[in-house]
Amino acid sequence: MGLSLAEAQRRDAIRRQEAKEELERLNHRRAEREAEQRLREEEEVRMQRLAESAQMAEWIAKDGDFQLEQERRRAAIRVKEKRAKAIDFLALNLRYVNPIDDKDDESEEAGLEIDLDEPYNILDVHELHDDIEHYLSLETDDVNIEFWTNMMVVCKDRLDRIKSDQRIGREAAAAVEADVTALLQGKSYDHLLALQRQIQSKLTSGEPVDTDYWEGLLKKLLVWKSKAKLKSLHEVVVRNRLEQLRKRQRDEALQAQEELLEGVANIASQGMFRPPPTEAGVGQQAVDEIVEPYERGMSPDLVDITRLPHEERQVDIVLESDDNASLMTLRRSVADSRFITRAPQPTTETADVEAASGADLASEALYRAEAERDMDEEEELFNLEENITRPTTYNWEDKYRPRKPRYFNRVHTGYEWNKYNQTHYDTDNPPPKVVQGYKFNIFYPDLIDKSKAPTYKIVKEPGNEETVLLHFSAGPPYEDIAFRIVNREWEYSHKRGFRSSFDRGCLSLWFNFRRNFYRK
């Protein structure tokens, strides 16, 4: 059945409207999906950033813990090698605040032999301030942070005292400090806290008071509060160290007992052990057979001191009573001490010598090669090293042990036939020889950074115009060395023998002095 034109147009319009609505619904769903996808991506990015931030924070915390552990290990090494700084003794105090595990016994070996003073008495303010700030930036433990904060208060007070000494004079500053010390010394932390409240209430009361005096006293009181906290912490340190020493002595005693029992068991198993006779008569008979009657010849003859040589009469003579009194005094000091430190064990240097010879094998080879060279007739050996008055401190001492480089030097001497010498001397009666040049050969085979050559400089001393110091410097692990040479002008021409080179671990500095010729 056919449709009219109007019906067909109506149906087409309906289909177009439905298609349009369907398309709008699809576009709306797609927009929703895109919005959801964008939200999911933003959430994933946010979560990823949070995870990265957490991981970065963890890395930073681990890096701080690592640096702190390295600082503690460096302090232990410096204390063990007897080149500790003030900050090392303070770090050593903190080691014994908490009980120490058995696995750290070897690292604490050096610390137990050191007699620690109260922390506020260990002060070298010129370098300690920066070191305390460094530890404060690394510490995370509350007790350790409180310790370093109190130490910072005491250190700043010491710096202020130095500035006041320079400003108002040492005697006036000492008098003020003595008055404050007499007022606050010996008081406990609670007493100082109560005194602080009283001073604060006096300052805020509005009464006519000397504000400068009470504010200065309040500032000093805060320092003494920090000292009181440090003192209580030091008592904990002493108790823990005492417990560690007792534990070590018990372990050593048990080990010695086990070794002794093992040795007795070995002797008994070999049949070499025979028990002594138990009868009283037999024992007394053996004693009677051993004891010899006393004769005057068994004791040395008395010596007349007036007949002794002068050198022997200068030796101090100690009476038996004085020696016994000194011995009793030492015994009382040991008995009154809080703990007894173990006697230092003698160390053998065999391993160190072998290690040093192995490390300096290249230096030995270079030294022998230079020593086997024939010297000229006018050359002499010159190996007199000069002591450096102000030794240099190296920032790499914690990683490498400083050592002196080897060297083989020569000095060139000869005659100067100037007008005066030509007039007063001849070949049969020559003038005195003078220094005409030097040949320095310094060996640095184990230089860590071989791209940087060693350097030298001339150091002039005030009041000494005849000689100067020739100062040689290199990188780790070598120390600086210096030689005293004649103060004359150098000849820098290679044709005149000048040489300055660093090749195969050998620094060669050869030079002659300039000769001055006078013409009429």
Coordinates of C-alpha atoms in Angstrom, one line a residue:
M1 CA 0.0 0.0 0.0
G2 CA 1.6 3.3 -1.0
L3 CA 2.3 6.2 1.3
S4 CA 1.4 9.7 0.5
L5 CA 4.1 12.3 0.0
A6 CA 3.3 14.0 3.3
E7 CA 3.5 10.7 5.2
A8 CA 6.8 9.8 3.7
Q9 CA 8.2 13.3 4.6
R10 CA 6.9 12.9 8.1
R11 CA 8.6 9.5 8.6
D12 CA 11.9 10.8 7.1
A13 CA 11.8 13.7 9.6
I14 CA 11.2 11.3 12.5
R15 CA 14.2 9.1 11.4
R16 CA 16.4 12.2 11.0
Q17 CA 15.4 13.4 14.5
E18 CA 16.1 9.9 16.0
A19 CA 19.5 9.7 14.2
K20 CA 20.3 13.2 15.5
E21 CA 19.3 12.3 19.1
E22 CA 21.3 9.0 18.8
L23 CA 24.4 11.0 17.6
E24 CA 24.0 13.4 20.5
R25 CA 23.8 10.6 23.0
L26 CA 26.9 9.0 21.5
N27 CA 28.8 12.3 21.6
H28 CA 27.7 12.8 25.2
R29 CA 28.9 9.3 26.2
R30 CA 32.2 9.8 24.4
A31 CA 32.7 13.1 26.3
E32 CA 32.0 11.3 29.6
R33 CA 34.4 8.6 28.8
E34 CA 37.1 11.1 27.9
A35 CA 36.5 13.0 31.1
E36 CA 36.7 9.8 33.1
Q37 CA 39.9 8.8 31.3
R38 CA 41.4 12.3 32.0
L39 CA 40.5 12.0 35.7
R40 CA 42.0 8.5 35.8
E41 CA 45.2 9.7 34.2
E42 CA 45.4 12.7 36.5
E43 CA 44.9 10.4 39.5
E44 CA 47.6 8.0 38.2
V45 CA 50.0 10.9 37.8
R46 CA 49.2 12.2 41.3
M47 CA 49.7 8.8 42.8
Q48 CA 53.0 8.4 40.9
R49 CA 54.2 11.7 42.1
L50 CA 53.3 10.8 45.7
A51 CA 55.2 7.5 45.3
E52 CA 58.2 9.3 43.9
S53 CA 58.1 11.8 46.7
A54 CA 57.9 9.1 49.3
Q55 CA 60.8 7.2 47.6
M56 CA 62.8 10.4 47.3
A57 CA 62.2 11.2 51.0
E58 CA 63.3 7.7 51.8
W59 CA 66.4 8.1 49.7
I60 CA 67.2 11.4 51.4
A61 CA 66.7 9.8 54.8
K62 CA 69.0 6.9 53.9
D63 CA 71.6 9.3 52.5
G64 CA 71.5 11.3 55.7
D65 CA 71.8 8.1 57.8
F66 CA 74.7 7.0 55.6
Q67 CA 76.5 10.3 56.0
L68 CA 76.0 10.2 59.7
E69 CA 77.4 6.7 60.0
Q70 CA 80.4 7.7 57.9
E71 CA 81.1 10.7 60.2
R72 CA 81.0 8.3 63.2
R73 CA 83.3 5.9 61.5
R74 CA 85.7 8.7 60.6
A75 CA 85.7 9.8 64.3
A76 CA 86.4 6.3 65.5
I77 CA 89.3 6.0 63.1
R78 CA 90.8 9.3 64.1
V79 CA 90.5 8.4 67.8
K80 CA 92.1 5.0 67.2
E81 CA 95.0 6.6 65.3
K82 CA 95.5 9.2 68.1
R83 CA 94.7 12.2 65.8
A84 CA 91.2 13.0 67.0
K85 CA 89.6 16.4 66.9
A86 CA 87.3 17.9 69.5
I87 CA 84.2 16.8 67.6
D88 CA 85.4 13.2 67.7
F89 CA 85.4 13.1 71.5
L90 CA 81.9 14.5 71.6
A91 CA 80.7 11.9 69.1
L92 CA 82.4 9.3 71.3
N93 CA 80.2 10.5 74.2
L94 CA 77.1 9.8 72.2
R95 CA 78.1 6.2 71.4
Y96 CA 77.6 5.1 75.0
V97 CA 74.3 6.8 75.6
N98 CA 72.4 3.7 74.5
P99 CA 73.6 0.1 75.2
I100 CA 76.0 -1.1 72.5
D101 CA 75.5 -4.3 70.6
D102 CA 78.0 -7.1 70.5
K103 CA 78.6 -6.6 66.8
D104 CA 80.0 -3.1 67.5
D105 CA 82.6 -4.3 70.0
E106 CA 85.5 -4.0 67.5
S107 CA 84.5 -0.5 66.5
E108 CA 84.3 0.5 70.1
E109 CA 87.8 -0.9 70.9
A110 CA 89.5 2.5 70.8
G111 CA 86.8 4.4 72.6
L112 CA 86.9 2.3 75.8
E113 CA 90.6 3.2 76.3
I114 CA 89.9 7.0 76.1
D115 CA 89.3 8.9 79.4
L116 CA 86.3 11.1 78.5
D117 CA 85.8 14.4 80.2
E118 CA 82.4 16.2 80.5
P119 CA 81.3 17.3 77.1
Y120 CA 81.2 21.0 77.9
N121 CA 84.9 20.9 78.8
I122 CA 85.8 19.6 75.3
L123 CA 85.8 22.8 73.3
D124 CA 87.8 24.1 70.4
V125 CA 85.4 26.8 69.3
H126 CA 87.2 27.8 66.2
E127 CA 86.3 24.6 64.4
L128 CA 83.7 23.0 66.7
H129 CA 80.8 25.3 65.8
D130 CA 80.6 24.2 62.2
D131 CA 81.1 20.5 63.1
I132 CA 78.2 20.7 65.6
E133 CA 76.0 22.3 62.9
H134 CA 76.9 19.5 60.5
Y135 CA 75.9 16.8 63.1
L136 CA 72.7 18.6 63.9
S137 CA 71.7 18.6 60.2
L138 CA 72.3 14.8 60.0
E139 CA 70.9 13.6 63.4
T140 CA 67.3 12.2 63.7
D141 CA 67.4 10.7 67.2
D142 CA 65.8 13.0 69.8
V143 CA 68.4 12.4 72.5
N144 CA 71.3 13.1 70.1
I145 CA 69.6 16.2 68.8
E146 CA 69.2 17.5 72.4
F147 CA 72.8 16.7 73.1
W148 CA 74.1 18.6 70.0
T149 CA 71.7 21.5 70.7
N150 CA 73.0 21.9 74.3
M151 CA 76.6 21.7 72.9
M152 CA 75.7 24.4 70.4
V153 CA 74.5 26.6 73.3
V154 CA 77.8 26.1 75.2
C155 CA 79.9 26.7 72.1
K156 CA 78.1 29.9 71.3
D157 CA 78.6 31.1 74.9
R158 CA 82.3 30.4 74.6
L159 CA 82.4 32.4 71.3
D160 CA 80.6 35.3 73.0
R161 CA 83.1 35.2 75.9
I162 CA 86.0 35.5 73.4
K163 CA 84.3 38.5 71.8
S164 CA 83.7 40.1 75.1
D165 CA 87.4 39.6 76.1
Q166 CA 88.3 41.5 73.0
R167 CA 85.7 44.2 73.6
I168 CA 86.0 45.0 77.3
G169 CA 89.3 43.3 78.2
R170 CA 90.2 39.9 79.5
E171 CA 90.3 40.9 83.2
A172 CA 86.9 42.6 83.3
A173 CA 85.3 39.7 81.4
A174 CA 86.9 37.2 83.8
A175 CA 85.6 39.1 86.8
V176 CA 82.0 39.0 85.4
E177 CA 82.3 35.4 84.5
A178 CA 83.6 34.5 88.0
D179 CA 80.6 36.2 89.6
V180 CA 78.1 34.3 87.5
T181 CA 80.0 31.0 88.0
A182 CA 80.0 31.5 91.8
L183 CA 76.2 32.1 91.7
L184 CA 75.2 29.2 89.4
Q185 CA 77.8 26.6 89.9
G186 CA 76.8 23.4 91.6
K187 CA 73.1 23.8 91.2
S188 CA 70.9 21.0 89.8
Y189 CA 68.7 21.4 86.7
D190 CA 65.5 21.7 88.7
H191 CA 67.1 24.4 90.9
L192 CA 68.2 26.3 87.7
L193 CA 64.7 26.0 86.3
A194 CA 63.2 27.4 89.4
L195 CA 65.7 30.3 89.3
Q196 CA 64.8 30.9 85.7
R197 CA 61.2 31.3 86.6
Q198 CA 62.0 33.7 89.4
I199 CA 64.1 35.9 87.1
Q200 CA 61.5 35.9 84.4
S201 CA 58.8 36.9 86.8
K202 CA 61.0 39.7 88.2
L203 CA 61.6 41.0 84.6
T204 CA 57.9 41.0 83.8
S205 CA 56.7 42.4 87.2
G206 CA 57.3 46.0 86.1
E207 CA 59.3 46.8 89.2
P208 CA 62.4 49.1 88.9
V209 CA 65.2 46.5 88.4
D210 CA 68.6 46.5 86.6
T211 CA 67.3 45.0 83.3
D212 CA 70.7 44.5 81.7
Y213 CA 72.0 42.6 84.7
W214 CA 69.0 40.2 85.0
E215 CA 68.8 39.6 81.2
G216 CA 72.6 38.8 81.1
L217 CA 72.1 36.5 84.1
L218 CA 69.1 34.8 82.4
K219 CA 71.3 34.2 79.3
K220 CA 74.0 32.7 81.4
L221 CA 71.4 30.6 83.3
L222 CA 70.3 29.0 80.0
V223 CA 74.0 28.0 79.3
W224 CA 74.2 26.4 82.8
K225 CA 71.0 24.5 82.1
S226 CA 72.6 23.1 79.0
K227 CA 75.6 22.2 81.1
A228 CA 73.5 20.4 83.7
K229 CA 71.8 18.3 80.9
L230 CA 75.1 17.5 79.5
K231 CA 76.4 16.5 82.9
S232 CA 73.5 14.1 83.5
L233 CA 74.0 12.6 80.1
H234 CA 77.7 12.2 80.8
E235 CA 76.9 10.2 83.9
V236 CA 74.8 7.8 81.7
V237 CA 77.8 7.6 79.4
V238 CA 80.2 6.7 82.3
R239 CA 77.8 4.0 83.6
N240 CA 77.5 2.4 80.2
R241 CA 81.2 2.5 79.6
L242 CA 81.8 0.9 83.0
E243 CA 79.4 -1.9 82.1
Q244 CA 81.1 -2.4 78.8
L245 CA 84.5 -2.6 80.5
R246 CA 83.2 -5.1 83.0
K247 CA 81.7 -7.2 80.3
R248 CA 84.9 -7.2 78.3
Q249 CA 87.0 -8.1 81.4
R250 CA 84.6 -11.0 82.1
D251 CA 84.8 -12.2 78.5
E252 CA 88.6 -12.0 78.6
A253 CA 88.7 -13.8 82.0
L254 CA 86.5 -16.6 80.6
Q255 CA 88.6 -16.9 77.5
A256 CA 91.8 -17.1 79.5
Q257 CA 90.2 -19.7 81.8
E258 CA 89.1 -21.8 78.8
E259 CA 92.6 -21.6 77.3
L260 CA 94.2 -22.6 80.6
L261 CA 91.8 -25.6 81.0
E262 CA 92.5 -26.6 77.4
G263 CA 96.2 -26.5 77.9
V264 CA 96.0 -28.6 81.1
A265 CA 93.8 -31.1 79.3
N266 CA 96.3 -31.4 76.5
I267 CA 99.2 -32.0 79.0
A268 CA 97.1 -34.6 80.9
S269 CA 96.3 -36.4 77.6
Q270 CA 100.0 -36.6 76.7
G271 CA 100.8 -38.1 80.1
M272 CA 103.2 -35.3 81.1
F273 CA 101.2 -34.1 84.1
R274 CA 102.2 -35.6 87.5
P275 CA 100.3 -34.4 90.6
P276 CA 102.6 -33.3 93.4
P277 CA 102.9 -35.5 96.6
T278 CA 100.2 -34.8 99.1
E279 CA 101.9 -36.1 102.3
A280 CA 102.9 -33.3 104.6
G281 CA 106.2 -34.9 105.5
V282 CA 107.3 -35.3 101.9
G283 CA 106.4 -31.6 101.1
Q284 CA 108.2 -30.3 104.1
Q285 CA 111.3 -32.4 103.2
A286 CA 111.3 -31.0 99.6
V287 CA 111.1 -27.4 101.0
D288 CA 114.0 -28.0 103.4
E289 CA 116.1 -29.4 100.5
I290 CA 115.4 -26.3 98.3
V291 CA 116.0 -23.5 100.9
E292 CA 119.7 -22.5 101.2
P293 CA 121.1 -20.8 104.3
Y294 CA 121.6 -17.1 104.0
E295 CA 125.1 -15.7 103.5
R296 CA 126.4 -12.1 103.4
G297 CA 127.7 -12.7 99.9
M298 CA 124.2 -13.1 98.5
S299 CA 123.6 -9.3 99.0
P300 CA 125.5 -6.6 97.2
D301 CA 128.0 -4.5 99.1
L302 CA 127.1 -0.9 100.1
V303 CA 128.6 1.7 97.7
D304 CA 130.0 5.0 98.9
I305 CA 128.3 7.6 96.8
T306 CA 131.3 10.0 97.0
R307 CA 133.3 7.5 95.0
L308 CA 130.9 7.2 92.1
P309 CA 131.5 9.1 88.8
H310 CA 129.8 12.4 88.3
E311 CA 127.3 11.0 85.7
E312 CA 126.2 8.2 88.1
R313 CA 125.8 10.7 91.0
Q314 CA 123.2 12.6 88.9
V315 CA 120.9 9.6 88.9
D316 CA 117.9 10.1 91.2
I317 CA 118.0 7.9 94.3
V318 CA 114.7 6.7 95.7
L319 CA 114.4 5.5 99.3
E320 CA 112.5 2.3 100.0
S321 CA 110.0 4.2 102.1
D322 CA 109.4 6.8 99.4
D323 CA 109.0 4.1 96.8
N324 CA 106.4 2.3 99.0
A325 CA 104.5 5.5 99.6
S326 CA 104.4 6.3 95.9
L327 CA 103.2 2.7 95.2
M328 CA 100.4 3.1 97.8
T329 CA 99.3 6.4 96.2
L330 CA 99.0 4.8 92.8
R331 CA 97.0 1.9 94.3
R332 CA 94.6 4.3 96.0
S333 CA 94.1 6.2 92.8
V334 CA 93.2 2.9 91.0
A335 CA 90.9 1.8 93.8
D336 CA 89.1 5.2 93.8
S337 CA 88.6 5.3 90.0
R338 CA 85.2 4.5 88.5
F339 CA 86.6 1.8 86.2
I340 CA 90.0 0.4 85.3
T341 CA 91.2 0.6 81.8
R342 CA 93.0 -2.2 80.2
A343 CA 96.7 -1.8 79.9
P344 CA 97.8 -1.1 76.3
Q345 CA 99.1 -4.2 74.5
P346 CA 102.4 -3.9 72.7
T347 CA 101.8 -3.9 69.0
T348 CA 104.2 -5.6 66.6
E349 CA 105.3 -3.6 63.6
T350 CA 106.0 -6.6 61.3
A351 CA 102.7 -6.3 59.4
D352 CA 103.1 -2.5 59.0
V353 CA 106.6 -2.8 57.8
E354 CA 105.6 -5.4 55.2
A355 CA 102.6 -3.4 54.1
A356 CA 104.7 -0.2 53.8
S357 CA 107.4 -2.0 51.8
G358 CA 104.8 -3.3 49.5
A359 CA 103.2 0.1 49.1
D360 CA 106.5 1.8 48.5
L361 CA 107.9 -0.7 46.0
A362 CA 107.6 1.7 43.2
S363 CA 109.3 4.5 45.2
E364 CA 112.1 2.1 46.1
A365 CA 112.6 1.3 42.4
L366 CA 112.7 5.0 41.4
Y367 CA 115.0 5.8 44.3
R368 CA 117.4 3.0 43.3
A369 CA 117.4 4.0 39.7
E370 CA 118.3 7.6 40.6
A371 CA 120.9 6.5 43.2
E372 CA 122.7 4.3 40.6
R373 CA 123.4 7.3 38.4
D374 CA 126.9 8.5 38.5
M375 CA 127.4 11.9 40.2
D376 CA 129.6 14.5 38.7
E377 CA 132.8 15.5 40.4
E378 CA 131.3 18.8 41.6
E379 CA 128.0 17.2 42.9
E380 CA 127.3 16.0 46.4
L381 CA 124.3 14.3 48.1
F382 CA 121.7 16.7 49.5
N383 CA 119.0 14.9 51.5
L384 CA 118.6 17.2 54.5
E385 CA 114.9 17.8 54.9
E386 CA 113.7 20.9 56.7
N387 CA 110.9 20.7 59.3
I388 CA 107.8 22.7 58.4
T389 CA 107.0 25.1 61.2
R390 CA 103.2 25.1 60.5
P391 CA 102.3 21.6 59.3
T392 CA 99.5 21.5 56.8
T393 CA 96.2 19.7 57.6
Y394 CA 94.8 17.8 54.8
N395 CA 91.1 17.3 54.1
W396 CA 91.8 13.8 52.8
E397 CA 93.3 12.4 56.0
D398 CA 90.2 10.5 56.8
K399 CA 90.5 8.4 53.6
Y400 CA 94.3 8.1 53.1
R401 CA 97.1 7.9 55.6
P402 CA 99.6 10.8 55.0
R403 CA 103.2 9.7 54.3
K404 CA 106.4 11.4 53.3
P405 CA 107.6 10.9 49.7
R406 CA 111.0 9.6 49.0
Y407 CA 113.6 11.8 47.4
F408 CA 117.2 11.8 46.1
N409 CA 118.7 15.2 45.7
R410 CA 122.1 16.6 44.7
V411 CA 123.8 19.9 45.2
H412 CA 126.2 21.3 42.7
T413 CA 129.2 23.2 44.1
G414 CA 132.2 24.9 42.5
Y415 CA 134.6 27.8 42.4
E416 CA 133.7 31.3 41.4
W417 CA 136.6 33.0 39.7
N418 CA 135.6 36.6 40.1
K419 CA 138.1 39.4 40.3
Y420 CA 138.6 39.1 44.0
N421 CA 139.2 35.3 43.9
Q422 CA 141.5 35.7 40.9
T423 CA 143.5 38.2 42.8
H424 CA 143.8 36.3 46.1
Y425 CA 143.6 32.6 45.0
D426 CA 145.0 30.3 42.3
T427 CA 144.6 26.7 41.2
D428 CA 147.0 25.4 43.8
N429 CA 145.2 27.4 46.6
P430 CA 141.6 27.6 45.4
P431 CA 138.9 29.7 47.0
P432 CA 136.1 28.1 49.1
K433 CA 133.5 26.3 47.1
V434 CA 130.0 27.9 46.8
V435 CA 126.6 26.4 45.9
Q436 CA 125.9 26.8 42.2
G437 CA 122.7 24.8 41.8
Y438 CA 120.5 21.9 42.9
K439 CA 118.9 18.8 41.5
F440 CA 115.8 17.7 43.3
N441 CA 114.1 14.3 42.5
I442 CA 110.9 13.7 44.5
F443 CA 109.1 10.4 44.0
Y444 CA 105.3 10.3 43.9
P445 CA 104.5 6.8 42.4
D446 CA 101.2 6.3 44.3
L447 CA 99.7 9.7 43.6
I448 CA 95.9 9.3 43.5
D449 CA 95.2 12.1 41.0
K450 CA 98.0 11.7 38.5
S451 CA 96.5 14.4 36.2
K452 CA 97.6 17.1 38.7
A453 CA 101.4 17.5 38.9
P454 CA 103.1 18.3 42.2
T455 CA 104.0 21.9 42.7
Y456 CA 106.8 23.9 44.4
K457 CA 107.1 27.3 45.9
I458 CA 109.8 29.5 47.5
V459 CA 109.0 30.6 51.0
K460 CA 111.1 33.5 52.4
E461 CA 111.6 33.9 56.1
P462 CA 111.6 37.3 57.7
G463 CA 115.1 38.3 59.0
N464 CA 116.9 35.6 56.9
E465 CA 118.2 36.9 53.6
E466 CA 120.8 34.2 53.0
T467 CA 118.5 31.1 52.7
V468 CA 114.9 30.3 51.7
L469 CA 112.7 27.2 51.9
L470 CA 111.8 25.3 48.8
H471 CA 108.3 23.8 49.6
F472 CA 107.0 20.8 47.6
S473 CA 103.3 20.0 47.6
A474 CA 101.3 17.1 46.0
G475 CA 97.9 15.5 46.4
P476 CA 96.9 12.5 48.5
P477 CA 98.5 10.4 50.0
Y478 CA 101.7 12.5 50.3
E479 CA 102.6 15.1 52.8
D480 CA 104.4 18.4 52.0
I481 CA 108.2 18.5 52.4
A482 CA 110.6 21.4 52.3
F483 CA 114.4 21.9 51.9
R484 CA 116.5 24.9 52.8
I485 CA 118.5 26.3 49.8
V486 CA 120.7 29.3 49.1
N487 CA 118.8 32.5 48.3
R488 CA 120.1 33.4 44.9
E489 CA 118.5 34.1 41.5
W490 CA 117.7 31.1 39.4
E491 CA 118.8 30.5 35.8
Y492 CA 115.6 29.4 33.9
S493 CA 117.2 28.6 30.6
H494 CA 117.1 25.0 29.5
K495 CA 120.5 25.5 28.0
R496 CA 121.8 26.4 31.5
G497 CA 120.5 23.1 32.9
F498 CA 117.0 24.1 34.1
R499 CA 114.5 21.3 34.2
S500 CA 111.0 21.1 35.8
S501 CA 109.1 18.0 34.8
F502 CA 106.8 15.3 36.3
D503 CA 107.1 12.0 34.5
R504 CA 106.5 8.4 35.7
G505 CA 105.8 9.5 39.2
C506 CA 109.1 11.5 39.6
L507 CA 109.2 15.3 40.0
S508 CA 112.5 16.6 38.7
L509 CA 113.5 20.1 39.5
W510 CA 117.0 21.0 38.4
F511 CA 118.4 24.5 38.4
N512 CA 121.6 26.5 38.6
F513 CA 122.1 30.0 40.0
R514 CA 122.6 32.9 37.7
R515 CA 126.2 34.1 37.4
N516 CA 126.8 37.8 37.4
F517 CA 129.7 39.1 35.3
Y518 CA 130.9 42.7 35.9
R519 CA 132.5 44.7 33.1
K520 CA 134.3 48.0 33.4

